[in-house]
Each structure stands twice: as structure tokens, then as C-alpha cells.
mmCIF file of C-alpha atoms and ligand atoms in Angstrom:
data_model
loop_
_atom_site.group_PDB
_atom_site.id
_atom_site.type_symbol
_atom_site.label_atom_id
_atom_site.label_comp_id
_atom_site.label_asym_id
_atom_site.label_seq_id
_atom_site.Cartn_x
_atom_site.Cartn_y
_atom_site.Cartn_z
ATOM 1 C CA MET C 65 -10.897 -20.349 -12.595
ATOM 2 C CA SER C 66 -8.667 -17.303 -12.309
ATOM 3 C CA GLU C 67 -5.245 -17.756 -10.757
ATOM 4 C CA CYS C 68 -5.187 -14.067 -9.825
ATOM 5 C CA ILE C 69 -5.265 -13.582 -6.054
ATOM 6 C CA PHE C 70 -7.168 -10.280 -6.268
ATOM 7 C CA CYS C 71 -9.734 -11.801 -8.670
ATOM 8 C CA LYS C 72 -10.192 -14.506 -6.025
ATOM 9 C CA ILE C 73 -10.760 -11.861 -3.343
ATOM 10 C CA ALA C 74 -13.239 -10.094 -5.663
ATOM 11 C CA ALA C 75 -15.078 -13.405 -6.168
ATOM 12 C CA GLY C 76 -15.152 -14.077 -2.406
ATOM 13 C CA GLU C 77 -13.043 -17.206 -2.902
ATOM 14 C CA ILE C 78 -10.369 -16.086 -0.454
ATOM 15 C CA PRO C 79 -10.995 -13.855 2.537
ATOM 16 C CA ALA C 80 -9.973 -10.233 2.909
ATOM 17 C CA LYS C 81 -10.707 -7.515 5.442
ATOM 18 C CA LEU C 82 -13.116 -5.612 3.215
ATOM 19 C CA LEU C 83 -13.660 -1.896 3.681
ATOM 20 C CA TYR C 84 -15.928 -1.369 0.717
ATOM 21 C CA GLN C 85 -17.364 -3.087 -2.335
ATOM 22 C CA ASP C 86 -19.745 -2.284 -5.134
ATOM 23 C CA ASP C 87 -20.335 -3.640 -8.628
ATOM 24 C CA GLU C 88 -17.104 -2.240 -10.042
ATOM 25 C CA MET C 89 -14.529 -2.002 -7.227
ATOM 26 C CA LEU C 90 -13.454 -3.304 -3.821
ATOM 27 C CA ALA C 91 -11.276 -1.954 -1.034
ATOM 28 C CA PHE C 92 -9.584 -4.121 1.596
ATOM 29 C CA HIS C 93 -6.773 -3.879 4.134
ATOM 30 C CA ASP C 94 -3.324 -4.869 2.907
ATOM 31 C CA ILE C 95 -2.261 -8.211 4.401
ATOM 32 C CA LYS C 96 1.221 -6.834 5.152
ATOM 33 C CA PRO C 97 0.617 -3.210 6.151
ATOM 34 C CA ALA C 98 3.494 -0.805 5.552
ATOM 35 C CA ALA C 99 1.842 1.924 7.659
ATOM 36 C CA PRO C 100 -0.723 2.036 10.522
ATOM 37 C CA VAL C 101 -3.445 2.335 7.866
ATOM 38 C CA HIS C 102 -2.768 0.554 4.562
ATOM 39 C CA PHE C 103 -5.531 -0.522 2.248
ATOM 40 C CA LEU C 104 -5.914 -1.315 -1.438
ATOM 41 C CA VAL C 105 -8.571 -0.246 -3.918
ATOM 42 C CA ILE C 106 -8.989 -2.619 -6.875
ATOM 43 C CA PRO C 107 -11.318 -2.875 -9.859
ATOM 44 C CA ARG C 108 -13.531 -5.975 -9.877
ATOM 45 C CA ALA C 109 -12.536 -6.566 -13.498
ATOM 46 C CA HIS C 110 -9.083 -8.001 -14.054
ATOM 47 C CA ILE C 111 -6.793 -5.261 -15.362
ATOM 48 C CA ALA C 112 -3.206 -6.459 -14.984
ATOM 49 C CA SER C 113 -1.588 -3.071 -14.433
ATOM 50 C CA CYS C 114 -1.617 0.614 -15.326
ATOM 51 C CA ALA C 115 0.276 -0.358 -18.474
ATOM 52 C CA GLU C 116 -2.904 -2.060 -19.754
ATOM 53 C CA LEU C 117 -5.164 0.969 -19.254
ATOM 54 C CA SER C 118 -7.074 2.507 -22.126
ATOM 55 C CA GLU C 119 -9.303 5.557 -22.458
ATOM 56 C CA ALA C 120 -12.353 3.416 -21.628
ATOM 57 C CA HIS C 121 -10.976 2.813 -18.111
ATOM 58 C CA ALA C 122 -10.687 6.516 -17.291
ATOM 59 C CA PRO C 123 -14.079 6.924 -15.520
ATOM 60 C CA LEU C 124 -13.515 3.782 -13.426
ATOM 61 C CA LEU C 125 -10.029 4.897 -12.361
ATOM 62 C CA GLY C 126 -11.425 8.310 -11.467
ATOM 63 C CA ARG C 127 -14.124 6.765 -9.305
ATOM 64 C CA MET C 128 -11.554 4.495 -7.621
ATOM 65 C CA LEU C 129 -9.495 7.535 -6.648
ATOM 66 C CA VAL C 130 -12.553 9.349 -5.309
ATOM 67 C CA LYS C 131 -13.446 6.243 -3.257
ATOM 68 C CA ALA C 132 -9.853 5.928 -2.026
ATOM 69 C CA SER C 133 -10.044 9.472 -0.684
ATOM 70 C CA GLU C 134 -13.455 8.910 0.921
ATOM 71 C CA LEU C 135 -12.245 5.711 2.625
ATOM 72 C CA ALA C 136 -9.059 7.447 3.768
ATOM 73 C CA ARG C 137 -11.235 10.002 5.555
ATOM 74 C CA GLU C 138 -13.333 7.219 7.085
ATOM 75 C CA GLN C 139 -10.119 5.591 8.328
ATOM 76 C CA GLY C 140 -9.213 8.813 10.123
ATOM 77 C CA LEU C 141 -6.531 9.986 7.706
ATOM 78 C CA ASN C 142 -7.601 13.596 8.038
ATOM 79 C CA GLU C 143 -4.093 15.032 7.849
ATOM 80 C CA GLY C 144 -3.202 13.314 4.627
ATOM 81 C CA PHE C 145 -2.252 10.011 3.121
ATOM 82 C CA ARG C 146 -0.185 8.564 0.304
ATOM 83 C CA THR C 147 -1.539 6.860 -2.805
ATOM 84 C CA ILE C 148 0.762 4.549 -4.765
ATOM 85 C CA ILE C 149 0.288 2.475 -7.911
ATOM 86 C CA ASN C 150 3.203 0.173 -8.723
ATOM 87 C CA THR C 151 3.463 -0.840 -12.369
ATOM 88 C CA GLY C 152 5.509 -3.686 -13.820
ATOM 89 C CA ARG C 153 8.896 -5.039 -12.861
ATOM 90 C CA ILE C 154 10.559 -1.648 -12.673
ATOM 91 C CA GLY C 155 7.686 -0.267 -10.573
ATOM 92 C CA GLY C 156 8.023 -3.144 -8.112
ATOM 93 C CA GLN C 157 4.589 -4.590 -8.836
ATOM 94 C CA GLU C 158 4.022 -7.959 -7.139
ATOM 95 C CA VAL C 159 0.341 -8.605 -7.776
ATOM 96 C CA TYR C 160 -0.648 -8.217 -11.420
ATOM 97 C CA HIS C 161 -4.168 -6.948 -10.822
ATOM 98 C CA LEU C 162 -4.244 -3.162 -10.779
ATOM 99 C CA HIS C 163 -4.521 -1.688 -7.285
ATOM 100 C CA ILE C 164 -4.205 1.688 -5.620
ATOM 101 C CA HIS C 165 -2.369 1.571 -2.288
ATOM 102 C CA VAL C 166 -3.550 4.069 0.350
ATOM 103 C CA LEU C 167 -1.200 4.553 3.299
ATOM 104 C CA GLY C 168 -1.306 6.798 6.320
ATOM 105 C CA GLY C 169 -1.208 7.093 10.071
ATOM 106 C CA SER C 170 -0.443 9.568 12.804
ATOM 107 C CA GLN C 171 3.141 10.303 11.734
ATOM 108 C CA PRO C 172 4.354 11.690 8.398
ATOM 109 C CA LEU C 173 5.423 8.895 6.065
ATOM 110 C CA GLY C 174 9.072 8.736 5.055
ATOM 111 C CA ALA C 175 10.154 10.211 1.738
ATOM 112 C CA PRO C 176 9.300 7.693 -1.003
ATOM 113 C CA PHE C 177 12.415 8.465 -3.077
HETATM 114 P P1 LIG M 349 2.367 -4.381 -5.290
HETATM 115 O O1 LIG M 349 3.828 -4.489 -5.036
HETATM 116 O O2 LIG M 349 1.932 -2.969 -5.573
HETATM 117 O O3 LIG M 349 1.889 -5.358 -6.341
HETATM 118 O O4 LIG M 349 1.672 -4.745 -3.922
HETATM 119 C C1 LIG M 349 0.889 -5.869 -3.682
HETATM 120 C C2 LIG M 349 0.331 -5.710 -2.301
HETATM 121 O O5 LIG M 349 -0.683 -6.691 -2.114
HETATM 122 C C3 LIG M 349 1.347 -5.894 -1.170
HETATM 123 O O6 LIG M 349 1.347 -4.738 -0.347
HETATM 124 C C4 LIG M 349 0.834 -7.137 -0.434
HETATM 125 O O7 LIG M 349 1.052 -7.080 0.964
HETATM 126 C C5 LIG M 349 -0.640 -7.119 -0.782
HETATM 127 N N1 LIG M 349 -1.298 -8.417 -0.742
HETATM 128 C C6 LIG M 349 -0.875 -9.575 -1.303
HETATM 129 N N2 LIG M 349 -1.744 -10.561 -1.062
HETATM 130 C C7 LIG M 349 -2.756 -10.014 -0.339
HETATM 131 C C8 LIG M 349 -3.972 -10.535 0.234
HETATM 132 N N3 LIG M 349 -4.328 -11.821 0.092
HETATM 133 N N4 LIG M 349 -4.763 -9.678 0.913
HETATM 134 C C9 LIG M 349 -4.409 -8.393 1.074
HETATM 135 N N5 LIG M 349 -3.290 -7.852 0.553
HETATM 136 C C10 LIG M 349 -2.471 -8.643 -0.129
HETATM 137 ZN ZN1 LIG M 350 -7.224 -10.317 -11.250
#
């Protein structure tokens, strides 16, 4: 059995507040939101990080970004949102299953850098 927490969410083995799922991706609310709206979009397949991506993943990653934008709209983020992908130790990645963060709310987010 996978030890990866996001693989466990994808398999329904641990609960998450799901926003969306299909045969290749899921979206769920972040357990520790850093903004009024904060959700994650993940591939169902275990890809550890952006550093493991290859050309074959390009269509999937494109569809994940399109879905992220669609869900952002559904969550009322009509004036914009922020997408973040943390990669590796230097990128501050904590969960080694690729995920796109989507953050937003009624106020502009602080400068990220
Ligand atoms: P990162 O630093 O990009 O790897 O971020 C990992 C994110 O996953 C953090 O924002 C965590 O709050 C979030 N997270 C960790 N465990 C869970 C969980 N079980 N359900 C939802 N979000 C989670
Ligand atoms: Zn995984």
C-alpha cells in the first residue's frame, strides 16, 4: 500500500473535502488553508514532483491547469487567484505528490516574494 498521503486521498482511504474528481485528477480543499479559498489539484497517478515530469505528462498538466481555473471560477474567485507548485526542498515542497495550489479570496494576496 502506498505511504503517500495524496495517493491515499485518491484511493479514498483517507477523507478529503473533494471539489472534483475524474479518472485522471482530483481537487480538494487544503487542510490548512492559507487564504479564504485554498484548494489543491493533483493527478491520480503518483508523480512525486515537477522535477519528475516528462513530455508525456504535458497534456495531463495542461488539463489540470484548465480544471484549476474552472474550479476557481466555481469557488467565486472571479477577480483572480494564485496558482503555486512547490518543487523539492528548495521549493518548500512538503508532500511529494505533485499538486497545484489555488489560492484566493476577497482581498489581494500578499506579494509572494
Ligand atoms: P506543499 O508544501 O506544496 O507540499 O504543500 C502541501 C500542502 O498539502 C499543504 O498546504 C498542506 O496543508 C496540504 N495538506 C497536507 N495534508 C493534507 C490533507 N490530508 N488534506 C488536504 N491538504 C493537505
Ligand atoms: Zn502519491
